[in-house]
Coordinates of C-alpha atoms (C1' of nucleotides) in Angstrom, one line a residue:
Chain A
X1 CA 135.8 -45.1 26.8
X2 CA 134.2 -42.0 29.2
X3 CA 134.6 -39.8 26.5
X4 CA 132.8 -42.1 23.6
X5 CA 129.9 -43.1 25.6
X6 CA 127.2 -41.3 24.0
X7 CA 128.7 -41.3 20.6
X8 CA 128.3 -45.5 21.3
X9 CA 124.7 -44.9 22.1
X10 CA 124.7 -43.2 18.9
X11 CA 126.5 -46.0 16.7
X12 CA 124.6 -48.4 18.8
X13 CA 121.3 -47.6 17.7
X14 CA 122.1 -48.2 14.1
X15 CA 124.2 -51.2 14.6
X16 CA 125.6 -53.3 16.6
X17 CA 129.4 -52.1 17.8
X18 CA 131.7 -55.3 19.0
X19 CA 134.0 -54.8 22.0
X20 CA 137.2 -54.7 20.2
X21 CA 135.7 -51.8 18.0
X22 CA 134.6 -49.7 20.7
X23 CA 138.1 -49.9 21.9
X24 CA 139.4 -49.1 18.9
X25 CA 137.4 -46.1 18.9
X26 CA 138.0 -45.1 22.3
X27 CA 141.8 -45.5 21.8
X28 CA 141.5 -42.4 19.2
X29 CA 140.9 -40.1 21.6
X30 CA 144.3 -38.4 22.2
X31 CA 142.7 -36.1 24.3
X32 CA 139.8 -33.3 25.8
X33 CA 139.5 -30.0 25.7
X34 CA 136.7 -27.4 26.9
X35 CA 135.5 -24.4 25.3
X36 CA 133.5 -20.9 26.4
X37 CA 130.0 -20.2 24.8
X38 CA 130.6 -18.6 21.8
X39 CA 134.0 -19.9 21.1
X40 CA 135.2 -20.8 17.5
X41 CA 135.4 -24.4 17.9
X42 CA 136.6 -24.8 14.2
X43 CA 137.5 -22.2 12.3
X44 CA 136.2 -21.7 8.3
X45 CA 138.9 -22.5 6.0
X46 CA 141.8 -23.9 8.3
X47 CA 143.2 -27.0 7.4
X48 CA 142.6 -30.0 10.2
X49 CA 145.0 -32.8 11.6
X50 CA 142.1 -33.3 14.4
X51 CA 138.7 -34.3 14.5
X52 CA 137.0 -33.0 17.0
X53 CA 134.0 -34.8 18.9
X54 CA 131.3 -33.4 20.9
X55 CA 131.3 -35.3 24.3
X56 CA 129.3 -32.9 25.9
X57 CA 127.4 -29.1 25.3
X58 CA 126.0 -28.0 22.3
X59 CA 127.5 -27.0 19.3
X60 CA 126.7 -25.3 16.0
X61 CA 127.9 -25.1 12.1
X62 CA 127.4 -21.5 11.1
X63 CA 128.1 -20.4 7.9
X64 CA 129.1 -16.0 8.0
X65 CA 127.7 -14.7 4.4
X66 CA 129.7 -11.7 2.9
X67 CA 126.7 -9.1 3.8
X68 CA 127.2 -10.0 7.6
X69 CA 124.1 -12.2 7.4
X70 CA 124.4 -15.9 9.3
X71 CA 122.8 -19.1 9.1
X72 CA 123.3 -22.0 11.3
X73 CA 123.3 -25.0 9.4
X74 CA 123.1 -27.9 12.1
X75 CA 122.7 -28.5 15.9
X76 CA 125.2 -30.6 17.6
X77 CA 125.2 -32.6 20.7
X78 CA 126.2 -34.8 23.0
X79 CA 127.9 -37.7 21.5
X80 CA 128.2 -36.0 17.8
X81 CA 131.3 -36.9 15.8
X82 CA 130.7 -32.8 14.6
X83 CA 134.1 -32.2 13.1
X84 CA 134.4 -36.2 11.7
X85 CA 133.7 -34.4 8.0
X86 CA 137.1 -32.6 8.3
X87 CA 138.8 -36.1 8.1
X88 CA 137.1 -35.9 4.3
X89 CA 137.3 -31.8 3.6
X90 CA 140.6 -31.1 5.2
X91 CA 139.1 -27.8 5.9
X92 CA 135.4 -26.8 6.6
X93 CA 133.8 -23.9 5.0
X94 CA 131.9 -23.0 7.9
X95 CA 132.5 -22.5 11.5
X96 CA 131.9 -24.7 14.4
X97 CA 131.0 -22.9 17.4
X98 CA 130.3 -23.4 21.4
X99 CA 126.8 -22.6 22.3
X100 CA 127.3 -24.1 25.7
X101 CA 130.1 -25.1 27.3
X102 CA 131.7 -28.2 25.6
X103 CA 134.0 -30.6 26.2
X104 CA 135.8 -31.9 22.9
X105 CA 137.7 -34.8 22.2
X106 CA 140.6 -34.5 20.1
X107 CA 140.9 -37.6 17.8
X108 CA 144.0 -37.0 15.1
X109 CA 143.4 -37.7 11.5
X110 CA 146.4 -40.1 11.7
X111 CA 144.2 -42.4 14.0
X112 CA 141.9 -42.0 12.1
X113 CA 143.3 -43.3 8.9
X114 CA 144.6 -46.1 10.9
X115 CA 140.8 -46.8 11.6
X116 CA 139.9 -47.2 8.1
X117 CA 143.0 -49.3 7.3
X118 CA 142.1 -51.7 9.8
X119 CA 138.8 -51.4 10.8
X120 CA 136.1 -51.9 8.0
X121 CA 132.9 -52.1 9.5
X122 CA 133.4 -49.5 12.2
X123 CA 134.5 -46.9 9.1
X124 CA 131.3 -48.0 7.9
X125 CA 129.7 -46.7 11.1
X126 CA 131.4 -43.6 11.1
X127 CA 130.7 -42.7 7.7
X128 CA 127.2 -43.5 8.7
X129 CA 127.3 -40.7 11.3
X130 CA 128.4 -38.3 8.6
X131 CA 125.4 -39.6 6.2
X132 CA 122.8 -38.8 8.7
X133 CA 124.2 -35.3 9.3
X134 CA 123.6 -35.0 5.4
X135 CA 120.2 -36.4 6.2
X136 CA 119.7 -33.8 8.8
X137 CA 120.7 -31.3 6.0
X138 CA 118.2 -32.0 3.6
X139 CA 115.5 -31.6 6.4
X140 CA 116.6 -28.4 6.7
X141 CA 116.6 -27.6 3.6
X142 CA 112.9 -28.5 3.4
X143 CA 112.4 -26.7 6.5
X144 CA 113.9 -23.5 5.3
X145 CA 112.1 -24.1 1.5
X146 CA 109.3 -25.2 2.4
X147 CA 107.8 -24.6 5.8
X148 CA 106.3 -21.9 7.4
X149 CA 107.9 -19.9 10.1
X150 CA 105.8 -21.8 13.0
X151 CA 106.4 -24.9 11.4
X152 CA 110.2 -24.6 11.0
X153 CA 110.5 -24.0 14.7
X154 CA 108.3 -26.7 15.6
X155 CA 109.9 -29.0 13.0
X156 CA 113.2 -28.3 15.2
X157 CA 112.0 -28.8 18.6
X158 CA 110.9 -32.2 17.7
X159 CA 114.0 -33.3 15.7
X160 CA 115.8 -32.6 19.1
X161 CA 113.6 -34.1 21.5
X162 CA 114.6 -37.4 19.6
X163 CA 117.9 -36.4 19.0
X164 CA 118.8 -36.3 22.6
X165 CA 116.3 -39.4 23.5
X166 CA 118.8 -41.5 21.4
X167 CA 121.5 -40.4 23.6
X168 CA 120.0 -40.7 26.3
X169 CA 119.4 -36.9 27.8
X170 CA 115.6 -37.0 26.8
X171 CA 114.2 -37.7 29.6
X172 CA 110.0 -37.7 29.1
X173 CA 109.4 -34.5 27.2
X174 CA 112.0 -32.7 28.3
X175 CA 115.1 -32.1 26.6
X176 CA 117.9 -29.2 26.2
X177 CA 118.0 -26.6 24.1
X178 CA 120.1 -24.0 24.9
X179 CA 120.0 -21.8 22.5
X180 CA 118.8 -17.7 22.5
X181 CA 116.5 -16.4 20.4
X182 CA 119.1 -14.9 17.9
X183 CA 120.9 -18.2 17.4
X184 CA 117.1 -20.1 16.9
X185 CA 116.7 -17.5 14.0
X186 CA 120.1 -18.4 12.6
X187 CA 119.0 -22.0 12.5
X188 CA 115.4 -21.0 10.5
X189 CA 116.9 -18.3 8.6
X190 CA 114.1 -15.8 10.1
X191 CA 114.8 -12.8 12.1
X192 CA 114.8 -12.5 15.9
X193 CA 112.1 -10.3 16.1
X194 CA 109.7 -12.9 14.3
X195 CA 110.8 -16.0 16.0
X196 CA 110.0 -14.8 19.4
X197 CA 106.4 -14.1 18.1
X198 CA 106.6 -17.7 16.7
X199 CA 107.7 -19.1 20.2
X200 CA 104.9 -17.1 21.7
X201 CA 102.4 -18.5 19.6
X202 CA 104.0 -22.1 20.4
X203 CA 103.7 -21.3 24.2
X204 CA 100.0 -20.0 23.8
X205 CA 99.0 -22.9 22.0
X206 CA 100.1 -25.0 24.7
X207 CA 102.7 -27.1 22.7
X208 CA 106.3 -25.9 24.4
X209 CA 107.4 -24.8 26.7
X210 CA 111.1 -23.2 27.0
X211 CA 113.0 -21.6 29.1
X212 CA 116.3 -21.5 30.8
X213 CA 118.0 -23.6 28.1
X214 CA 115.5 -26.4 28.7
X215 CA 112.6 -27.0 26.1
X216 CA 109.4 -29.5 27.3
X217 CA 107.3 -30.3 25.2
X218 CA 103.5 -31.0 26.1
X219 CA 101.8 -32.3 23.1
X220 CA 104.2 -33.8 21.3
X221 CA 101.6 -35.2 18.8
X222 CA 100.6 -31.8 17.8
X223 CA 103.3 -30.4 17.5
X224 CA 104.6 -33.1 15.1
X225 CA 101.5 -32.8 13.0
X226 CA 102.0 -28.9 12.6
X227 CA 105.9 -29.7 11.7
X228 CA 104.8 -32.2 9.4
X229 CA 107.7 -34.3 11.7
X230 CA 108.7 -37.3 10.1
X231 CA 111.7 -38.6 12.1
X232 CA 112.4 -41.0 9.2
X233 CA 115.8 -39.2 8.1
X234 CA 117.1 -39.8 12.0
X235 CA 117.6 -43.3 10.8
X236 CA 116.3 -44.6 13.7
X237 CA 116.7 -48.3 12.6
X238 CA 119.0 -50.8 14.1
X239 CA 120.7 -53.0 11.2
X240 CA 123.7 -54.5 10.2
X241 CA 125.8 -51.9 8.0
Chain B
X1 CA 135.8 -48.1 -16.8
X2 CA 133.6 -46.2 -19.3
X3 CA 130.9 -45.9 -17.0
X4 CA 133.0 -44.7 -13.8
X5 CA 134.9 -42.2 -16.5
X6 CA 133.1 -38.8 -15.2
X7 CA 133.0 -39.8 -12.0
X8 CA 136.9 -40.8 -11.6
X9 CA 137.4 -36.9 -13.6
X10 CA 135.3 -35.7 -10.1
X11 CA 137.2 -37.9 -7.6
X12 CA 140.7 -37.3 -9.2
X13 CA 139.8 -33.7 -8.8
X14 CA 140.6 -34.1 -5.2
X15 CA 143.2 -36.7 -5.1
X16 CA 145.0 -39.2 -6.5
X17 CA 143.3 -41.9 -7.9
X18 CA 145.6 -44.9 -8.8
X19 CA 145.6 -47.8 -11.5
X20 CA 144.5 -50.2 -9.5
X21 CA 142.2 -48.5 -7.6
X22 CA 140.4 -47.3 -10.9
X23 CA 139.9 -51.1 -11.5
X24 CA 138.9 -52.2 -8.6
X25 CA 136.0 -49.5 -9.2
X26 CA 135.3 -49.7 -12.1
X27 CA 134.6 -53.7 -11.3
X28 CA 131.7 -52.8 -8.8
X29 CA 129.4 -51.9 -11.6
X30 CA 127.4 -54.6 -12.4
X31 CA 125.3 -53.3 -15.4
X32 CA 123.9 -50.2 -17.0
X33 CA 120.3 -49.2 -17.1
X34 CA 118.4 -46.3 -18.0
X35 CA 115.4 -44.0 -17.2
X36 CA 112.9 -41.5 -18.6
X37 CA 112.5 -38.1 -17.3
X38 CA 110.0 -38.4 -14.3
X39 CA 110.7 -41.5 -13.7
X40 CA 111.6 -42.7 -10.3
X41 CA 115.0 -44.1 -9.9
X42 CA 115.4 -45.1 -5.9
X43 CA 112.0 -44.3 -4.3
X44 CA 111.9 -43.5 -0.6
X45 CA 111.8 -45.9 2.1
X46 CA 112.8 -49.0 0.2
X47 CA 115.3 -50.8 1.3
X48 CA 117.9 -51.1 -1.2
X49 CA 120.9 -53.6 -2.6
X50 CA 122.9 -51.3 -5.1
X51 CA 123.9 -47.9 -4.6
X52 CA 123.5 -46.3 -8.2
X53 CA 125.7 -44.1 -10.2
X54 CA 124.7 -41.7 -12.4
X55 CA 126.7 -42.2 -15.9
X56 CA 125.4 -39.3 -18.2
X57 CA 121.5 -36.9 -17.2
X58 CA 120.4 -35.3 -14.5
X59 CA 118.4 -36.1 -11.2
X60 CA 117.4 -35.2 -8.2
X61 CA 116.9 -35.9 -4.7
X62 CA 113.1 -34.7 -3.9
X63 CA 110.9 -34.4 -0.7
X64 CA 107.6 -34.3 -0.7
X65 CA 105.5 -33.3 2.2
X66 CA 101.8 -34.6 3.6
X67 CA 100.6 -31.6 2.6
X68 CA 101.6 -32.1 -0.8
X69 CA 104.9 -29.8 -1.4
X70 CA 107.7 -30.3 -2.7
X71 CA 111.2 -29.4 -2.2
X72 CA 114.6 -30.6 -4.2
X73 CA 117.6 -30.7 -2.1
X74 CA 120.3 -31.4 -4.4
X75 CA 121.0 -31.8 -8.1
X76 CA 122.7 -34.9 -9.9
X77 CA 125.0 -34.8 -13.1
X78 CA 126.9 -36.2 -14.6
X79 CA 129.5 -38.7 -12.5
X80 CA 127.8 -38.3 -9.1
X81 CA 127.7 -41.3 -7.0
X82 CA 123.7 -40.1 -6.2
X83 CA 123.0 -43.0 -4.1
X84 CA 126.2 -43.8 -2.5
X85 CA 124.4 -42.7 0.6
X86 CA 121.9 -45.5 0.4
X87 CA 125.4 -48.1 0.9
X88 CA 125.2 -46.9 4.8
X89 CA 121.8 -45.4 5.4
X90 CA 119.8 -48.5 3.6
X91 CA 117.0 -47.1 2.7
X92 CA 116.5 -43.2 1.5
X93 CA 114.3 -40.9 3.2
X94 CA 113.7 -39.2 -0.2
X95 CA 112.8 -39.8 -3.5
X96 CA 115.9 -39.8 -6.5
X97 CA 113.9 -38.7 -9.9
X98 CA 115.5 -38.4 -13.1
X99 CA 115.1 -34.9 -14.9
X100 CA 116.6 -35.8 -18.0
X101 CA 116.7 -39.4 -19.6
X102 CA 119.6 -40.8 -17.4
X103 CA 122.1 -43.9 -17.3
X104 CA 123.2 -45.6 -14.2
X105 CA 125.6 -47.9 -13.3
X106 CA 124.2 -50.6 -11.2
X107 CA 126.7 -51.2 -8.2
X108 CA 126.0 -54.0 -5.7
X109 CA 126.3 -52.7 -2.2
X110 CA 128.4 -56.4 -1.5
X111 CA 130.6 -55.2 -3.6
X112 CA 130.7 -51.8 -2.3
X113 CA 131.5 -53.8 1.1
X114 CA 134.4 -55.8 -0.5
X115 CA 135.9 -52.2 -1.4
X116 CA 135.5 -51.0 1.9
X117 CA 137.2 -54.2 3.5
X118 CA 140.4 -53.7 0.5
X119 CA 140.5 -50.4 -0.4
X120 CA 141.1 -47.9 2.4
X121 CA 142.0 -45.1 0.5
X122 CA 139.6 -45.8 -2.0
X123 CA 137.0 -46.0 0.6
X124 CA 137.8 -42.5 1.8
X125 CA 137.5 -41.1 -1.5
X126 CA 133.7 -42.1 -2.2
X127 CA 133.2 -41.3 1.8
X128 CA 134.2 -38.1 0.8
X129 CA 132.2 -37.6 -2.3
X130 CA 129.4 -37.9 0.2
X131 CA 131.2 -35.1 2.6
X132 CA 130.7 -33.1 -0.5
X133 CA 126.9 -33.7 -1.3
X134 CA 126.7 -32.4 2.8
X135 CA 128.8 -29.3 2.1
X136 CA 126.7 -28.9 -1.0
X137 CA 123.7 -29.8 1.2
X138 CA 125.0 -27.1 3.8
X139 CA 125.1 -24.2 1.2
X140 CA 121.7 -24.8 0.0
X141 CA 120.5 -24.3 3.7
X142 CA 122.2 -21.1 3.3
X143 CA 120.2 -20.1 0.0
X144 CA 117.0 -20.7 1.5
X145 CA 117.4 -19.5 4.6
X146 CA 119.1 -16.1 4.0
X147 CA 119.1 -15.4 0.0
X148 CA 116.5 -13.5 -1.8
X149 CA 114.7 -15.3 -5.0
X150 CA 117.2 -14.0 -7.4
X151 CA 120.0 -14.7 -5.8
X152 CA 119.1 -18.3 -4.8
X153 CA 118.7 -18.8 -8.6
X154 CA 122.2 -17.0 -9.5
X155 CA 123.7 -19.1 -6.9
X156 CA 122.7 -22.6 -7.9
X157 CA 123.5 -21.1 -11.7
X158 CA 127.1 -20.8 -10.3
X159 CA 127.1 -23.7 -8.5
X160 CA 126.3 -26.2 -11.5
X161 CA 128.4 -24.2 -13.9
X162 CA 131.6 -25.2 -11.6
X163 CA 130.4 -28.8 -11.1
X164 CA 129.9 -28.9 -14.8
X165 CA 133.9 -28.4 -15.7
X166 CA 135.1 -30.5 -12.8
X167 CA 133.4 -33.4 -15.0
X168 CA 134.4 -31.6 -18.2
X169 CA 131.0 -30.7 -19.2
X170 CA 131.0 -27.4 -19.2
X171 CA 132.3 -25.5 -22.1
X172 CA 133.6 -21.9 -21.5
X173 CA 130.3 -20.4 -20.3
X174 CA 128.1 -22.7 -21.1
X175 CA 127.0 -25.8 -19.6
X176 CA 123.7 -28.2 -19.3
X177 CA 120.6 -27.4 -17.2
X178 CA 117.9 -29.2 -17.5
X179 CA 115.3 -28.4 -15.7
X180 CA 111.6 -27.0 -15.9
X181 CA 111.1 -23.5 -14.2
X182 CA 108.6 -25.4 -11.8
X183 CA 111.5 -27.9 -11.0
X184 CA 114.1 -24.9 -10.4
X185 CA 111.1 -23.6 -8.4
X186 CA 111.3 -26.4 -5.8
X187 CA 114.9 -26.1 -5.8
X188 CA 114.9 -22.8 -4.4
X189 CA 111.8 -23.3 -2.4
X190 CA 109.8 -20.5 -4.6
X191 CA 106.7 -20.6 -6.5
X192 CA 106.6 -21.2 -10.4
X193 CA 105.5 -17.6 -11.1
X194 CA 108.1 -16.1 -9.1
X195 CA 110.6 -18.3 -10.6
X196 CA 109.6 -16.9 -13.9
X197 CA 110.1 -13.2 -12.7
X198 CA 112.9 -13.4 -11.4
X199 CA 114.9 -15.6 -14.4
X200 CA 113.2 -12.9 -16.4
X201 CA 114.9 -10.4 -14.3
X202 CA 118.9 -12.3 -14.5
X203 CA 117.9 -12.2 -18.5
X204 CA 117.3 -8.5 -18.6
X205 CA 120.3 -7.7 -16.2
X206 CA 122.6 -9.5 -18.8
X207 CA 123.9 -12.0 -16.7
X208 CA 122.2 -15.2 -17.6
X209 CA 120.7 -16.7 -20.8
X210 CA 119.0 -20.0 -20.4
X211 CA 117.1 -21.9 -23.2
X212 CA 116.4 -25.3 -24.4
X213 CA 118.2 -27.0 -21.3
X214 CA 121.2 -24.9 -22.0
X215 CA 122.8 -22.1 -19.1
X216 CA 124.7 -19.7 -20.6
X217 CA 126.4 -17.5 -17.8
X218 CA 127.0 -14.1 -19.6
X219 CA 128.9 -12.5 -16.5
X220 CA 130.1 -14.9 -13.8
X221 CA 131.9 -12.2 -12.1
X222 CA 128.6 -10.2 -11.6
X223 CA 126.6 -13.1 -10.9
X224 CA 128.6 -14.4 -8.7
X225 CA 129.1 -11.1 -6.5
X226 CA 124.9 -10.8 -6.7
X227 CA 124.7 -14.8 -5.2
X228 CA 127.6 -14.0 -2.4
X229 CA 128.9 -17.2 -4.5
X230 CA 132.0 -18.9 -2.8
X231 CA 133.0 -21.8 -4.3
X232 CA 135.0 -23.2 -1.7
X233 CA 132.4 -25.4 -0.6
X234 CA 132.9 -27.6 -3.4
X235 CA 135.6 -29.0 -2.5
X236 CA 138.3 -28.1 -5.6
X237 CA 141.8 -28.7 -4.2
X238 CA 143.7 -31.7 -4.6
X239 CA 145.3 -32.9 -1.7
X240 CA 146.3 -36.3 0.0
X241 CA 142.9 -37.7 1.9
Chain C
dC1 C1' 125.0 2.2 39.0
dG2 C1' 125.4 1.5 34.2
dC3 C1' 126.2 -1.5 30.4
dC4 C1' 125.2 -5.2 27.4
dC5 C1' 122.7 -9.1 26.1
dT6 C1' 118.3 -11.1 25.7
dG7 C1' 113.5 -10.9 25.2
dT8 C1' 109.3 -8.3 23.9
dT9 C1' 106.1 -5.2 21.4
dG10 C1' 104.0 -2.2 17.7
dA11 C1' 103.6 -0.2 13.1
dA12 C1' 104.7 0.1 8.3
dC13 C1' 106.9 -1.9 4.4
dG14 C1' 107.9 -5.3 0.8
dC15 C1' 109.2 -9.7 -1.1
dT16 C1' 107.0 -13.6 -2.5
dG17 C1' 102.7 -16.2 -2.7
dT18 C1' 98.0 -16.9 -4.6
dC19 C1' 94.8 -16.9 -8.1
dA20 C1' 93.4 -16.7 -12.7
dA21 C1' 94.1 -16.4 -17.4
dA22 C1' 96.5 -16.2 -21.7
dG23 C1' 100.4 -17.2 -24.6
dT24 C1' 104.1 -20.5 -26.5
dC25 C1' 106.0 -24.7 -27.8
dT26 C1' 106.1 -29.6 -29.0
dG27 C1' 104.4 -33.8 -30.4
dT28 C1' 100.6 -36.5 -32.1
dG29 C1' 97.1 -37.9 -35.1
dG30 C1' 93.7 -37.0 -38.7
Chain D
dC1 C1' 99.3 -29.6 -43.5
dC2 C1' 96.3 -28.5 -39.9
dA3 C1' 93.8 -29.4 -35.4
dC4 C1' 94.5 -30.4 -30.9
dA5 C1' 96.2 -31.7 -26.4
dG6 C1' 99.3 -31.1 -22.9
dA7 C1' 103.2 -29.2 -20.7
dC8 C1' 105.6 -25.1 -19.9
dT9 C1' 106.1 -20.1 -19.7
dT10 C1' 104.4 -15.6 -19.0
dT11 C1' 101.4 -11.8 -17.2
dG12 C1' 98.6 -8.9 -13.8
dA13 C1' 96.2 -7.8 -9.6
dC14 C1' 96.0 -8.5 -4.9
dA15 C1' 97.0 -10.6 -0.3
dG16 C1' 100.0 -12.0 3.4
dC17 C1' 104.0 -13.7 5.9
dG18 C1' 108.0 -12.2 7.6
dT19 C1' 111.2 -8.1 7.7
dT20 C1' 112.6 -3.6 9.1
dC21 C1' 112.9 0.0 12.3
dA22 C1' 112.3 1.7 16.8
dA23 C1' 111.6 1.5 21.5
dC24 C1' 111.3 -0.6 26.1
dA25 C1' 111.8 -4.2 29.9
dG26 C1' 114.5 -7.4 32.6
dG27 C1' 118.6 -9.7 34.3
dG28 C1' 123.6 -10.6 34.9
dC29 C1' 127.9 -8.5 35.8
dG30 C1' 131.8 -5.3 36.4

DNA sequence: CGCCCTGTTGAACGCTGTCAAAGTCTGTGG
DNA sequence: CCACAGACTTTGACAGCGTTCAACAGGGCG
């Protein structure tokens, strides 16, 4: 169950998870594997018989356009079911990639099916998961339509600093983020050259800081209000589903 | 089954659909009701009961911002399951608006529940219809992070041409579209009067015509190839899931 | 020591937004 | 049949946010 723990914390903040379900979910897990920065975690267009989930490290989903140009299209951490949507797709079209070290649990698809032929309410959960990373989506979608430079940054600091609260690795303002500069303008679809004036700017106004993988932020207040931060789509409410 | 015909044409699309799974879905809709364009059909942060389908129009899931913009994040037709994702997340953290004057199928989320606890397979298939809406999701991150204006506006032409024949809506080049420039505008996360330029610009290039609620795609080839159009994110192979 | 990755800075350019106004279409009512 | 309102589309001038291009600094590592 070492390997599910913060994916519990995950489900368990949305619903309550019974004993005999986490067991079922832990006895998915076939096994762990570890990846280098900058490893292909899934590859684009490959069909799956795993699912892969994020036990620990940081993850991405980057899409590769024809003209070379990339856009990262969601942050994954600890306790993220990341690769759950290949149980649907069969194949992704995007990549998953390491952007810290991970360790990945390998859950087969076959276990999987076995999980919705037996297990109702806990494939309710886990299709939950997968609606939130849709929720996540449209955020970003609004972020990258709709808000300023400044504001798209901001508006990702602070979705997170509550991401990892849930799972436990938010510990006061601090949380981690390790991402460089490049891959922070892959997520906001700006270039690098702007987003470090943008951090600057956050740093100078007193509202982050970050460095070394870590980001803290100091007035988190603010800093929601200039992200026009609602954490609404985080689906922070725990009922029965 | 009349009103779950479109939407069985999209599921089938990607696997098998039996007999008796047909039925089962076709008994979850309660009634049939309809809307006027503008109207709102499941408003945010209300908890809801029924997950609705749309049966024939077009909607859309819309954010609006404090500050008072707006941004679309997907587009409905014809057979979508638009509010499946309200069955797990409850209540939406966006508005659905109807575009066109719509008809929906009215499907209790207990019965929605009784599926999930009978039909396995069945399950997976509308799970994955909700996989798709993220990959769809996913892509339009893409557009407004790394595409220009016109090619943000060639690409969701391609993309709603290709969802158009899955449900057998669209004929040879042509297929429904529905929307006001300003509404296409907070699609792509522009402004009205560029909007205008640049359709004005796919009309003089040859490649589009677009009148009266109608797309007419002159060149797909070419506007495809100016969009970096892949349709691979759309999920179009059938296969076992 | 030299290379590469990451972060930083400055200047010029350009895509898209802003503002303001006029034109077109459709439906309504006199 | 015409007048009118309202929504939608179109146009032009100008401004600005973010890009592009180029260069340099710092740190980790072979």
């Amino acid at each position: 169950m070492d390997a599910i723990e913060r994916l519990l914390l995950k489900l368990g903040a949305r619903d309550t998870v019974s004993e005999a379900e986490k067991e079922a979910l832990s006895a998915t897990v076939e096994r762990v594997r570890t990846y280098e920065p900058g490893e292909i975690v899934v590859p684009e267009g490959v069909v799956q018989t795993n699912s892969q989930l994020l036990v620990s490290g940081v993850a991405a989903r980057a899409k590769l356009l024809p003209d070379g140009q990339r856009q990262i299209t969601e942050i994954h951490i600890d306790g993220d079911f990341v690769d759950l949507h290949s149980f649907g797709l069969k194949k992704l079209e995007h990549d998953v990639i390491a952007l810290s070290p991970l360790s990945m649990a390998m859950v087969p698809h076959v276990r999987l099916m076995t999980v919705t032929e037996n297990w109702p309410h806990l494939t309710r959960l886990l299709w939950l998961s997968t609606l939130i990373d849709a929720a996540i989506h449209r955020e970003w979608i609004v972020s990258a339509g709709r808000r300023t430079a400044i504001e798209q940054v901001a508006h990702l600091c602070c979705e997170m600093m509550i991401r990892y609260r849930i799972v436990g690795l938010g510990q006061g303002d601090r949380c981690p983020l390790p991402l460089t500069q490049n891959q922070l303008a892959d997520c906001c679809g700006l270039t690098v050259v702007h987003v470090n004036r943008v951090v600057q700017d956050l740093r100078a106004q007193g509202l982050v800081e970050w460095r070394q993988g870590t980001l803290a932020i100091l007035d988190f207040e603010r800093l929601a209000a200039l992200a026009q931060f609602d954490p609404s789509y985080l689906v922070l409410d725990h009922i029965p589903r």
